[in-house]
Amino acid sequence: MAKLISEVLGIKYPVIQGGMAWISDATLAAAVSEAGGAGVVSTGGRTTEYTREEIRRCRKLTKNPFGVNVMLMSPNKDEIIDVICEEKPAFVTLGAGNPIPYFEKLHASGIKVIPVIPNLKLAKRVEDKGADAMVIEGMEAGGHIGKITTMALLTQVLPEINCPAVAAGGFADGRGLAAALLMGAAGVQMGTRFLVAAECPVHQNMKEKLIAATDTDTIVTGLTIGGAVRGIKNKFSEEFINLEFSHAKTKEELLAIATGTNKLAAVDGDTENGMMQAGQSLTPLKKIEPVKDIIESIVAEAKETLAKSQDIKL
């Protein structure tokens, strides 16, 4: 059995916080790391100056390992990687592009590399190229998504690789963590669950929408233009879907309409005209509470679930 991600990263619990653009800052990342998980600072949409400042700020807030997420669609990704190599966080998660060209440089700087992958072919490829671990993310996740569900990924990827694989997409409680571990995953990555953390900087308006949401409240935009994104149904997302499937706009026009809408919701609090990126597991988001309480409740529930699993007889 592959190592748990807690062993790979030297953390207490096998829980990674997802890197959410415009949201995952040093405050949130440090809180997760202080609580025994692995916090992640997101660089999506950010400058090199911001990246350096947040890594340094996170290091002041926690002595525990934390990581940085790089969205490989970003035009300044190479400059961001350079800053990361200079600042040397414990690990980097890489998604939305080809991560392999960056492995050697990051490893040379002593940084562990954890690519986010959506299928078995890429899982095998990043394992062969020396990934320290990987995140296998199903389409239940928030933000940019692939085409395969989390259960199908776990079923098909885990038996085929030896590299520690963290499960992501739809995880929000301890039962999910227990299930992933029983299937052989190295842990779980959760993003949406931390959106309602007290330390999360996402706008209060969006937090309230998430707490009020139910299980059928997400929608996927961009399916026809090669950039599927999952978020909460609202005026923007439903109007976008109508434009998309009526072919009233070109791909370029649709991309222009979507640009900046994540920040509009997450930072400015416009929950009608912004894209509220979030995953499908919404009902566990019941209140705003400290990261420490969230992680402790997840771990306690996972332990209870694993203990009960010993009583199941086939």
C-alpha atoms as a PDB file:
ATOM      1  CA  MET A   1       0.000   0.000   0.000  1.00  0.00           C
ATOM      2  CA  ALA A   2       1.282   3.469  -0.887  1.00  0.00           C
ATOM      3  CA  LYS A   3       2.079   5.930   1.890  1.00  0.00           C
ATOM      4  CA  LEU A   4      -0.580   8.225   3.273  1.00  0.00           C
ATOM      5  CA  ILE A   5      -0.131  11.852   2.252  1.00  0.00           C
ATOM      6  CA  SER A   6       0.422  12.640   5.930  1.00  0.00           C
ATOM      7  CA  GLU A   7       3.608  10.557   5.782  1.00  0.00           C
ATOM      8  CA  VAL A   8       4.704  12.090   2.478  1.00  0.00           C
ATOM      9  CA  LEU A   9       4.319  15.658   3.736  1.00  0.00           C
ATOM     10  CA  GLY A  10       5.038  15.214   7.444  1.00  0.00           C
ATOM     11  CA  ILE A  11       1.608  16.379   8.599  1.00  0.00           C
ATOM     12  CA  LYS A  12      -0.759  14.975  11.232  1.00  0.00           C
ATOM     13  CA  TYR A  13      -3.849  14.144   9.177  1.00  0.00           C
ATOM     14  CA  PRO A  14      -4.223  13.009   5.518  1.00  0.00           C
ATOM     15  CA  VAL A  15      -6.199  16.082   4.489  1.00  0.00           C
ATOM     16  CA  ILE A  16      -5.092  18.666   1.907  1.00  0.00           C
ATOM     17  CA  GLN A  17      -6.912  21.970   1.452  1.00  0.00           C
ATOM     18  CA  GLY A  18      -7.710  22.651  -2.188  1.00  0.00           C
ATOM     19  CA  GLY A  19      -6.081  25.598  -3.928  1.00  0.00           C
ATOM     20  CA  MET A  20      -8.965  27.943  -4.778  1.00  0.00           C
ATOM     21  CA  ALA A  21      -8.198  30.982  -6.941  1.00  0.00           C
ATOM     22  CA  TRP A  22      -8.801  34.369  -5.252  1.00  0.00           C
ATOM     23  CA  ILE A  23      -9.657  32.518  -2.018  1.00  0.00           C
ATOM     24  CA  SER A  24      -6.854  30.316  -0.671  1.00  0.00           C
ATOM     25  CA  ASP A  25      -4.544  32.832   0.987  1.00  0.00           C
ATOM     26  CA  ALA A  26      -1.911  32.538   3.706  1.00  0.00           C
ATOM     27  CA  THR A  27      -4.445  32.948   6.501  1.00  0.00           C
ATOM     28  CA  LEU A  28      -6.543  29.979   5.382  1.00  0.00           C
ATOM     29  CA  ALA A  29      -3.540  27.839   4.431  1.00  0.00           C
ATOM     30  CA  ALA A  30      -1.796  28.439   7.753  1.00  0.00           C
ATOM     31  CA  ALA A  31      -4.963  27.645   9.696  1.00  0.00           C
ATOM     32  CA  VAL A  32      -5.278  24.293   7.905  1.00  0.00           C
ATOM     33  CA  SER A  33      -1.622  23.462   8.494  1.00  0.00           C
ATOM     34  CA  GLU A  34      -1.858  24.483  12.155  1.00  0.00           C
ATOM     35  CA  ALA A  35      -4.874  22.166  12.531  1.00  0.00           C
ATOM     36  CA  GLY A  36      -2.900  19.172  11.241  1.00  0.00           C
ATOM     37  CA  GLY A  37      -3.758  19.216   7.542  1.00  0.00           C
ATOM     38  CA  ALA A  38      -1.825  20.656   4.623  1.00  0.00           C
ATOM     39  CA  GLY A  39      -2.794  24.207   3.723  1.00  0.00           C
ATOM     40  CA  VAL A  40      -2.360  25.504   0.189  1.00  0.00           C
ATOM     41  CA  VAL A  41      -1.875  29.077  -1.049  1.00  0.00           C
ATOM     42  CA  SER A  42      -3.448  29.617  -4.460  1.00  0.00           C
ATOM     43  CA  THR A  43      -1.715  31.694  -7.137  1.00  0.00           C
ATOM     44  CA  GLY A  44      -4.526  31.606  -9.719  1.00  0.00           C
ATOM     45  CA  GLY A  45      -4.994  35.102 -11.111  1.00  0.00           C
ATOM     46  CA  ARG A  46      -2.227  36.446  -8.863  1.00  0.00           C
ATOM     47  CA  THR A  47       1.095  38.196  -9.437  1.00  0.00           C
ATOM     48  CA  THR A  48       4.588  37.022  -8.585  1.00  0.00           C
ATOM     49  CA  GLU A  49       4.724  39.695  -5.864  1.00  0.00           C
ATOM     50  CA  TYR A  50       1.556  38.346  -4.271  1.00  0.00           C
ATOM     51  CA  THR A  51       2.920  34.797  -4.439  1.00  0.00           C
ATOM     52  CA  ARG A  52       6.136  35.734  -2.656  1.00  0.00           C
ATOM     53  CA  GLU A  53       4.347  37.801  -0.009  1.00  0.00           C
ATOM     54  CA  GLU A  54       1.785  35.084   0.772  1.00  0.00           C
ATOM     55  CA  ILE A  55       4.409  32.322   1.050  1.00  0.00           C
ATOM     56  CA  ARG A  56       6.393  34.475   3.462  1.00  0.00           C
ATOM     57  CA  ARG A  57       3.272  35.448   5.403  1.00  0.00           C
ATOM     58  CA  CYS A  58       2.179  31.822   5.654  1.00  0.00           C
ATOM     59  CA  ARG A  59       5.607  30.855   6.960  1.00  0.00           C
ATOM     60  CA  LYS A  60       5.213  33.443   9.741  1.00  0.00           C
ATOM     61  CA  LEU A  61       1.779  32.060  10.657  1.00  0.00           C
ATOM     62  CA  THR A  62       2.764  28.386  10.824  1.00  0.00           C
ATOM     63  CA  LYS A  63       5.885  26.290  11.206  1.00  0.00           C
ATOM     64  CA  ASN A  64       4.075  23.286   9.748  1.00  0.00           C
ATOM     65  CA  PRO A  65       4.314  22.202   6.091  1.00  0.00           C
ATOM     66  CA  PHE A  66       2.162  24.049   3.557  1.00  0.00           C
ATOM     67  CA  GLY A  67       1.998  24.168  -0.213  1.00  0.00           C
ATOM     68  CA  VAL A  68       1.286  26.437  -3.170  1.00  0.00           C
ATOM     69  CA  ASN A  69      -1.102  25.752  -6.034  1.00  0.00           C
ATOM     70  CA  VAL A  70      -0.209  26.772  -9.595  1.00  0.00           C
ATOM     71  CA  MET A  71      -2.875  26.921 -12.298  1.00  0.00           C
ATOM     72  CA  LEU A  72      -0.961  26.043 -15.440  1.00  0.00           C
ATOM     73  CA  MET A  73      -3.376  28.018 -17.633  1.00  0.00           C
ATOM     74  CA  SER A  74      -2.015  31.220 -16.072  1.00  0.00           C
ATOM     75  CA  PRO A  75       0.049  33.359 -18.476  1.00  0.00           C
ATOM     76  CA  ASN A  76       2.638  34.068 -15.741  1.00  0.00           C
ATOM     77  CA  LYS A  77       2.990  30.453 -14.601  1.00  0.00           C
ATOM     78  CA  ASP A  78       6.717  30.293 -15.359  1.00  0.00           C
ATOM     79  CA  GLU A  79       7.447  33.397 -13.299  1.00  0.00           C
ATOM     80  CA  ILE A  80       5.255  32.031 -10.482  1.00  0.00           C
ATOM     81  CA  ILE A  81       7.229  28.769 -10.527  1.00  0.00           C
ATOM     82  CA  ASP A  82      10.485  30.747 -10.308  1.00  0.00           C
ATOM     83  CA  VAL A  83       9.276  32.529  -7.173  1.00  0.00           C
ATOM     84  CA  ILE A  84       8.138  29.252  -5.631  1.00  0.00           C
ATOM     85  CA  CYS A  85      11.554  27.714  -6.277  1.00  0.00           C
ATOM     86  CA  GLU A  86      13.172  30.678  -4.504  1.00  0.00           C
ATOM     87  CA  GLU A  87      10.790  30.642  -1.529  1.00  0.00           C
ATOM     88  CA  LYS A  88      10.674  26.833  -1.143  1.00  0.00           C
ATOM     89  CA  PRO A  89       7.318  25.846   0.358  1.00  0.00           C
ATOM     90  CA  ALA A  90       7.003  22.152   1.252  1.00  0.00           C
ATOM     91  CA  PHE A  91       5.089  21.176  -1.873  1.00  0.00           C
ATOM     92  CA  VAL A  92       3.335  22.401  -4.991  1.00  0.00           C
ATOM     93  CA  THR A  93       0.064  21.233  -6.513  1.00  0.00           C
ATOM     94  CA  LEU A  94      -0.186  21.734 -10.276  1.00  0.00           C
ATOM     95  CA  GLY A  95      -3.398  21.656 -12.305  1.00  0.00           C
ATOM     96  CA  ALA A  96      -5.137  22.809 -15.493  1.00  0.00           C
ATOM     97  CA  GLY A  97      -2.204  22.024 -17.770  1.00  0.00           C
ATOM     98  CA  ASN A  98       0.837  19.794 -18.295  1.00  0.00           C
ATOM     99  CA  PRO A  99       2.800  19.656 -15.019  1.00  0.00           C
ATOM    100  CA  ILE A 100       5.698  17.461 -16.156  1.00  0.00           C
ATOM    101  CA  PRO A 101       7.983  20.223 -17.555  1.00  0.00           C
ATOM    102  CA  TYR A 102       8.166  21.690 -14.024  1.00  0.00           C
ATOM    103  CA  PHE A 103       9.057  18.519 -12.092  1.00  0.00           C
ATOM    104  CA  GLU A 104      12.844  18.768 -12.452  1.00  0.00           C
ATOM    105  CA  LYS A 105      13.054  22.428 -11.496  1.00  0.00           C
ATOM    106  CA  LEU A 106      10.825  22.041  -8.440  1.00  0.00           C
ATOM    107  CA  HIS A 107      12.612  18.906  -7.274  1.00  0.00           C
ATOM    108  CA  ALA A 108      15.974  20.646  -7.675  1.00  0.00           C
ATOM    109  CA  SER A 109      14.695  23.265  -5.224  1.00  0.00           C
ATOM    110  CA  GLY A 110      13.707  20.585  -2.719  1.00  0.00           C
ATOM    111  CA  ILE A 111       9.964  21.015  -3.308  1.00  0.00           C
ATOM    112  CA  LYS A 112       7.616  18.013  -3.473  1.00  0.00           C
ATOM    113  CA  VAL A 113       5.485  17.868  -6.622  1.00  0.00           C
ATOM    114  CA  ILE A 114       1.805  16.867  -6.470  1.00  0.00           C
ATOM    115  CA  PRO A 115       0.004  17.212  -9.828  1.00  0.00           C
ATOM    116  CA  VAL A 116      -3.796  17.201 -10.052  1.00  0.00           C
ATOM    117  CA  ILE A 117      -4.917  14.671 -12.665  1.00  0.00           C
ATOM    118  CA  PRO A 118      -8.306  13.698 -14.167  1.00  0.00           C
ATOM    119  CA  ASN A 119      -7.685  10.222 -15.625  1.00  0.00           C
ATOM    120  CA  LEU A 120      -5.614   7.031 -15.502  1.00  0.00           C
ATOM    121  CA  LYS A 121      -3.408   7.841 -18.497  1.00  0.00           C
ATOM    122  CA  LEU A 122      -2.122  11.027 -16.872  1.00  0.00           C
ATOM    123  CA  ALA A 123      -1.801   9.308 -13.501  1.00  0.00           C
ATOM    124  CA  LYS A 124       0.585   6.755 -14.994  1.00  0.00           C
ATOM    125  CA  ARG A 125       2.483   9.451 -16.848  1.00  0.00           C
ATOM    126  CA  VAL A 126       3.127  11.660 -13.811  1.00  0.00           C
ATOM    127  CA  GLU A 127       4.068   8.619 -11.744  1.00  0.00           C
ATOM    128  CA  ASP A 128       6.628   7.585 -14.368  1.00  0.00           C
ATOM    129  CA  LYS A 129       8.074  11.122 -14.359  1.00  0.00           C
ATOM    130  CA  GLY A 130       8.623  11.149 -10.613  1.00  0.00           C
ATOM    131  CA  ALA A 131       5.636  12.836  -8.960  1.00  0.00           C
ATOM    132  CA  ASP A 132       5.903  12.620  -5.170  1.00  0.00           C
ATOM    133  CA  ALA A 133       2.142  12.144  -4.953  1.00  0.00           C
ATOM    134  CA  MET A 134      -0.889  13.093  -7.013  1.00  0.00           C
ATOM    135  CA  VAL A 135      -4.415  14.346  -6.553  1.00  0.00           C
ATOM    136  CA  ILE A 136      -6.984  12.389  -8.566  1.00  0.00           C
ATOM    137  CA  GLU A 137      -9.918  14.767  -8.895  1.00  0.00           C
ATOM    138  CA  GLY A 138     -13.408  13.775  -9.959  1.00  0.00           C
ATOM    139  CA  MET A 139     -15.982  15.957 -11.673  1.00  0.00           C
ATOM    140  CA  GLU A 140     -17.879  16.454  -8.407  1.00  0.00           C
ATOM    141  CA  ALA A 141     -15.281  19.081  -7.480  1.00  0.00           C
ATOM    142  CA  GLY A 142     -15.774  22.823  -7.707  1.00  0.00           C
ATOM    143  CA  GLY A 143     -14.050  24.988 -10.308  1.00  0.00           C
ATOM    144  CA  HIS A 144     -12.422  23.456 -13.384  1.00  0.00           C
ATOM    145  CA  ILE A 145     -13.396  19.798 -13.680  1.00  0.00           C
ATOM    146  CA  GLY A 146     -12.691  16.714 -15.768  1.00  0.00           C
ATOM    147  CA  LYS A 147     -15.112  14.153 -17.174  1.00  0.00           C
ATOM    148  CA  ILE A 148     -14.819  11.206 -14.749  1.00  0.00           C
ATOM    149  CA  THR A 149     -16.494  10.859 -11.360  1.00  0.00           C
ATOM    150  CA  THR A 150     -14.474  10.457  -8.174  1.00  0.00           C
ATOM    151  CA  MET A 151     -15.675   6.887  -7.536  1.00  0.00           C
ATOM    152  CA  ALA A 152     -14.790   5.835 -11.073  1.00  0.00           C
ATOM    153  CA  LEU A 153     -11.335   7.393 -10.728  1.00  0.00           C
ATOM    154  CA  LEU A 154     -10.690   5.656  -7.411  1.00  0.00           C
ATOM    155  CA  THR A 155     -11.880   2.359  -8.874  1.00  0.00           C
ATOM    156  CA  GLN A 156      -9.708   2.571 -11.960  1.00  0.00           C
ATOM    157  CA  VAL A 157      -6.620   4.563 -10.991  1.00  0.00           C
ATOM    158  CA  LEU A 158      -5.688   3.242  -7.551  1.00  0.00           C
ATOM    159  CA  PRO A 159      -5.041  -0.409  -8.578  1.00  0.00           C
ATOM    160  CA  GLU A 160      -2.802   0.738 -11.436  1.00  0.00           C
ATOM    161  CA  ILE A 161      -0.328   2.985  -9.619  1.00  0.00           C
ATOM    162  CA  ASN A 162       2.045   2.857  -6.645  1.00  0.00           C
ATOM    163  CA  CYS A 163       2.395   6.614  -6.176  1.00  0.00           C
ATOM    164  CA  PRO A 164       0.375   8.032  -3.238  1.00  0.00           C
ATOM    165  CA  ALA A 165      -2.910   9.313  -4.699  1.00  0.00           C
ATOM    166  CA  VAL A 166      -5.074  11.800  -2.813  1.00  0.00           C
ATOM    167  CA  ALA A 167      -8.773  11.674  -3.705  1.00  0.00           C
ATOM    168  CA  ALA A 168     -10.634  14.902  -4.514  1.00  0.00           C
ATOM    169  CA  GLY A 169     -14.085  15.875  -5.721  1.00  0.00           C
ATOM    170  CA  GLY A 170     -17.098  15.698  -3.428  1.00  0.00           C
ATOM    171  CA  PHE A 171     -15.323  15.123  -0.107  1.00  0.00           C
ATOM    172  CA  ALA A 172     -16.683  17.151   2.782  1.00  0.00           C
ATOM    173  CA  ASP A 173     -16.860  14.931   5.871  1.00  0.00           C
ATOM    174  CA  GLY A 174     -15.195  12.129   7.791  1.00  0.00           C
ATOM    175  CA  ARG A 175     -17.199   9.377   6.141  1.00  0.00           C
ATOM    176  CA  GLY A 176     -15.753  10.461   2.798  1.00  0.00           C
ATOM    177  CA  LEU A 177     -12.231  10.435   4.207  1.00  0.00           C
ATOM    178  CA  ALA A 178     -12.781   6.948   5.613  1.00  0.00           C
ATOM    179  CA  ALA A 179     -14.187   5.678   2.310  1.00  0.00           C
ATOM    180  CA  ALA A 180     -11.239   7.066   0.351  1.00  0.00           C
ATOM    181  CA  LEU A 181      -8.744   5.478   2.741  1.00  0.00           C
ATOM    182  CA  LEU A 182     -10.531   2.111   2.580  1.00  0.00           C
ATOM    183  CA  MET A 183     -10.297   2.196  -1.213  1.00  0.00           C
ATOM    184  CA  GLY A 184      -6.557   2.793  -0.969  1.00  0.00           C
ATOM    185  CA  ALA A 185      -6.287   6.547  -1.414  1.00  0.00           C
ATOM    186  CA  ALA A 186      -3.497   8.399   0.388  1.00  0.00           C
ATOM    187  CA  GLY A 187      -5.954  10.916   1.817  1.00  0.00           C
ATOM    188  CA  VAL A 188      -8.405  13.510   0.541  1.00  0.00           C
ATOM    189  CA  GLN A 189      -8.313  17.039  -0.781  1.00  0.00           C
ATOM    190  CA  MET A 190     -11.177  19.331   0.218  1.00  0.00           C
ATOM    191  CA  GLY A 191     -11.827  22.793  -1.130  1.00  0.00           C
ATOM    192  CA  THR A 192     -15.516  23.598  -0.821  1.00  0.00           C
ATOM    193  CA  ARG A 193     -15.638  22.396   2.786  1.00  0.00           C
ATOM    194  CA  PHE A 194     -13.208  25.139   3.804  1.00  0.00           C
ATOM    195  CA  LEU A 195     -15.157  27.914   2.064  1.00  0.00           C
ATOM    196  CA  VAL A 196     -17.260  28.330   5.205  1.00  0.00           C
ATOM    197  CA  ALA A 197     -14.266  28.333   7.554  1.00  0.00           C
ATOM    198  CA  ALA A 198     -13.961  31.399   9.757  1.00  0.00           C
ATOM    199  CA  GLU A 199     -10.443  31.962   8.415  1.00  0.00           C
ATOM    200  CA  CYS A 200     -11.516  31.728   4.756  1.00  0.00           C
ATOM    201  CA  PRO A 201     -11.472  35.177   3.088  1.00  0.00           C
ATOM    202  CA  VAL A 202     -14.298  34.403   0.643  1.00  0.00           C
ATOM    203  CA  HIS A 203     -17.000  37.080   0.827  1.00  0.00           C
ATOM    204  CA  GLN A 204     -19.689  36.678   3.496  1.00  0.00           C
ATOM    205  CA  ASN A 205     -22.400  36.797   0.805  1.00  0.00           C
ATOM    206  CA  MET A 206     -20.968  33.681  -0.822  1.00  0.00           C
ATOM    207  CA  LYS A 207     -20.599  31.908   2.521  1.00  0.00           C
ATOM    208  CA  GLU A 208     -24.279  32.489   3.211  1.00  0.00           C
ATOM    209  CA  LYS A 209     -25.254  31.164  -0.222  1.00  0.00           C
ATOM    210  CA  LEU A 210     -23.181  28.023   0.380  1.00  0.00           C
ATOM    211  CA  ILE A 211     -24.733  27.376   3.781  1.00  0.00           C
ATOM    212  CA  ALA A 212     -28.219  27.770   2.294  1.00  0.00           C
ATOM    213  CA  ALA A 213     -27.458  25.511  -0.702  1.00  0.00           C
ATOM    214  CA  THR A 214     -28.775  21.992  -1.116  1.00  0.00           C
ATOM    215  CA  ASP A 215     -27.488  18.940  -3.008  1.00  0.00           C
ATOM    216  CA  THR A 216     -28.958  19.908  -6.392  1.00  0.00           C
ATOM    217  CA  ASP A 217     -27.687  23.483  -6.410  1.00  0.00           C
ATOM    218  CA  THR A 218     -24.545  23.180  -8.545  1.00  0.00           C
ATOM    219  CA  ILE A 219     -24.328  23.704 -12.287  1.00  0.00           C
ATOM    220  CA  VAL A 220     -21.569  23.124 -14.859  1.00  0.00           C
ATOM    221  CA  THR A 221     -20.757  25.842 -17.366  1.00  0.00           C
ATOM    222  CA  GLY A 222     -18.360  25.673 -20.305  1.00  0.00           C
ATOM    223  CA  LEU A 223     -19.045  22.074 -21.307  1.00  0.00           C
ATOM    224  CA  THR A 224     -19.221  22.930 -24.992  1.00  0.00           C
ATOM    225  CA  ILE A 225     -16.104  25.105 -25.094  1.00  0.00           C
ATOM    226  CA  GLY A 226     -13.600  22.776 -23.446  1.00  0.00           C
ATOM    227  CA  GLY A 227     -13.454  24.431 -20.050  1.00  0.00           C
ATOM    228  CA  ALA A 228     -16.084  22.910 -17.753  1.00  0.00           C
ATOM    229  CA  VAL A 229     -16.473  24.752 -14.435  1.00  0.00           C
ATOM    230  CA  ARG A 230     -18.740  23.733 -11.558  1.00  0.00           C
ATOM    231  CA  GLY A 231     -20.392  26.306  -9.332  1.00  0.00           C
ATOM    232  CA  ILE A 232     -23.598  27.316  -7.571  1.00  0.00           C
ATOM    233  CA  LYS A 233     -26.651  28.049  -9.725  1.00  0.00           C
ATOM    234  CA  ASN A 234     -27.380  31.750  -9.968  1.00  0.00           C
ATOM    235  CA  LYS A 235     -28.314  34.428 -12.494  1.00  0.00           C
ATOM    236  CA  PHE A 236     -24.870  34.421 -14.143  1.00  0.00           C
ATOM    237  CA  SER A 237     -24.458  30.659 -14.485  1.00  0.00           C
ATOM    238  CA  GLU A 238     -27.963  30.032 -15.817  1.00  0.00           C
ATOM    239  CA  GLU A 239     -27.711  32.879 -18.332  1.00  0.00           C
ATOM    240  CA  PHE A 240     -24.284  31.577 -19.405  1.00  0.00           C
ATOM    241  CA  ILE A 241     -25.713  28.087 -19.965  1.00  0.00           C
ATOM    242  CA  ASN A 242     -28.499  29.559 -22.127  1.00  0.00           C
ATOM    243  CA  LEU A 243     -25.977  31.455 -24.250  1.00  0.00           C
ATOM    244  CA  GLU A 244     -23.707  28.427 -24.474  1.00  0.00           C
ATOM    245  CA  PHE A 245     -26.295  25.901 -25.637  1.00  0.00           C
ATOM    246  CA  SER A 246     -28.194  28.280 -27.890  1.00  0.00           C
ATOM    247  CA  HIS A 247     -24.895  28.982 -29.680  1.00  0.00           C
ATOM    248  CA  ALA A 248     -25.724  32.672 -29.434  1.00  0.00           C
ATOM    249  CA  LYS A 249     -22.085  33.492 -28.689  1.00  0.00           C
ATOM    250  CA  THR A 250     -18.738  32.254 -29.991  1.00  0.00           C
ATOM    251  CA  LYS A 251     -16.282  30.428 -27.764  1.00  0.00           C
ATOM    252  CA  GLU A 252     -14.161  33.565 -27.522  1.00  0.00           C
ATOM    253  CA  GLU A 253     -17.169  35.661 -26.557  1.00  0.00           C
ATOM    254  CA  LEU A 254     -18.220  33.161 -23.887  1.00  0.00           C
ATOM    255  CA  LEU A 255     -14.722  33.082 -22.424  1.00  0.00           C
ATOM    256  CA  ALA A 256     -14.730  36.879 -22.307  1.00  0.00           C
ATOM    257  CA  ILE A 257     -18.071  36.846 -20.484  1.00  0.00           C
ATOM    258  CA  ALA A 258     -16.742  34.365 -17.913  1.00  0.00           C
ATOM    259  CA  THR A 259     -13.446  36.174 -17.285  1.00  0.00           C
ATOM    260  CA  GLY A 260     -13.329  37.760 -13.853  1.00  0.00           C
ATOM    261  CA  THR A 261     -16.584  36.257 -12.615  1.00  0.00           C
ATOM    262  CA  ASN A 262     -14.884  34.032 -10.012  1.00  0.00           C
ATOM    263  CA  LYS A 263     -13.342  37.088  -8.363  1.00  0.00           C
ATOM    264  CA  LEU A 264     -16.633  38.985  -8.676  1.00  0.00           C
ATOM    265  CA  ALA A 265     -18.346  36.402  -6.452  1.00  0.00           C
ATOM    266  CA  ALA A 266     -15.521  35.372  -4.130  1.00  0.00           C
ATOM    267  CA  VAL A 267     -13.967  38.779  -3.469  1.00  0.00           C
ATOM    268  CA  ASP A 268     -16.638  41.360  -4.296  1.00  0.00           C
ATOM    269  CA  GLY A 269     -19.580  39.308  -3.029  1.00  0.00           C
ATOM    270  CA  ASP A 270     -21.743  39.636  -6.131  1.00  0.00           C
ATOM    271  CA  THR A 271     -23.531  36.298  -5.877  1.00  0.00           C
ATOM    272  CA  GLU A 272     -25.860  37.026  -8.788  1.00  0.00           C
ATOM    273  CA  ASN A 273     -23.418  38.118 -11.498  1.00  0.00           C
ATOM    274  CA  GLY A 274     -20.322  36.236 -10.294  1.00  0.00           C
ATOM    275  CA  MET A 275     -19.462  32.540 -10.650  1.00  0.00           C
ATOM    276  CA  MET A 276     -19.585  30.908  -7.204  1.00  0.00           C
ATOM    277  CA  GLN A 277     -17.242  27.980  -7.770  1.00  0.00           C
ATOM    278  CA  ALA A 278     -18.105  25.075  -5.473  1.00  0.00           C
ATOM    279  CA  GLY A 279     -18.335  21.289  -5.493  1.00  0.00           C
ATOM    280  CA  GLN A 280     -21.393  19.056  -5.247  1.00  0.00           C
ATOM    281  CA  SER A 281     -21.175  18.145  -1.547  1.00  0.00           C
ATOM    282  CA  LEU A 282     -22.959  21.150  -0.098  1.00  0.00           C
ATOM    283  CA  THR A 283     -25.233  19.961   2.706  1.00  0.00           C
ATOM    284  CA  PRO A 284     -22.346  19.420   5.191  1.00  0.00           C
ATOM    285  CA  LEU A 285     -21.733  23.190   4.989  1.00  0.00           C
ATOM    286  CA  LYS A 286     -24.008  24.147   7.875  1.00  0.00           C
ATOM    287  CA  LYS A 287     -22.242  27.004   9.647  1.00  0.00           C
ATOM    288  CA  ILE A 288     -19.177  29.214   9.747  1.00  0.00           C
ATOM    289  CA  GLU A 289     -16.650  27.710  12.143  1.00  0.00           C
ATOM    290  CA  PRO A 290     -12.877  27.645  12.706  1.00  0.00           C
ATOM    291  CA  VAL A 291     -10.706  25.438  10.498  1.00  0.00           C
ATOM    292  CA  LYS A 292      -9.550  23.580  13.622  1.00  0.00           C
ATOM    293  CA  ASP A 293     -13.129  22.536  14.411  1.00  0.00           C
ATOM    294  CA  ILE A 294     -13.767  21.472  10.821  1.00  0.00           C
ATOM    295  CA  ILE A 295     -10.697  19.237  10.658  1.00  0.00           C
ATOM    296  CA  GLU A 296     -11.197  17.771  14.125  1.00  0.00           C
ATOM    297  CA  SER A 297     -14.799  16.844  13.321  1.00  0.00           C
ATOM    298  CA  ILE A 298     -13.753  15.275   9.998  1.00  0.00           C
ATOM    299  CA  VAL A 299     -11.031  13.198  11.651  1.00  0.00           C
ATOM    300  CA  ALA A 300     -13.275  12.118  14.534  1.00  0.00           C
ATOM    301  CA  GLU A 301     -16.017  11.027  12.129  1.00  0.00           C
ATOM    302  CA  ALA A 302     -13.487   9.190   9.956  1.00  0.00           C
ATOM    303  CA  LYS A 303     -12.138   7.269  12.950  1.00  0.00           C
ATOM    304  CA  GLU A 304     -15.676   6.344  14.030  1.00  0.00           C
ATOM    305  CA  THR A 305     -16.576   5.226  10.517  1.00  0.00           C
ATOM    306  CA  LEU A 306     -13.436   3.129  10.158  1.00  0.00           C
ATOM    307  CA  ALA A 307     -14.098   1.484  13.520  1.00  0.00           C
ATOM    308  CA  LYS A 308     -17.672   0.635  12.493  1.00  0.00           C
ATOM    309  CA  SER A 309     -16.428  -0.817   9.214  1.00  0.00           C
ATOM    310  CA  GLN A 310     -14.810  -3.644  11.165  1.00  0.00           C
ATOM    311  CA  ASP A 311     -18.296  -4.888  12.022  1.00  0.00           C
ATOM    312  CA  ILE A 312     -19.364  -5.282   8.405  1.00  0.00           C
ATOM    313  CA  LYS A 313     -19.464  -8.913   7.355  1.00  0.00           C
ATOM    314  CA  LEU A 314     -19.850 -10.181   3.794  1.00  0.00           C
END
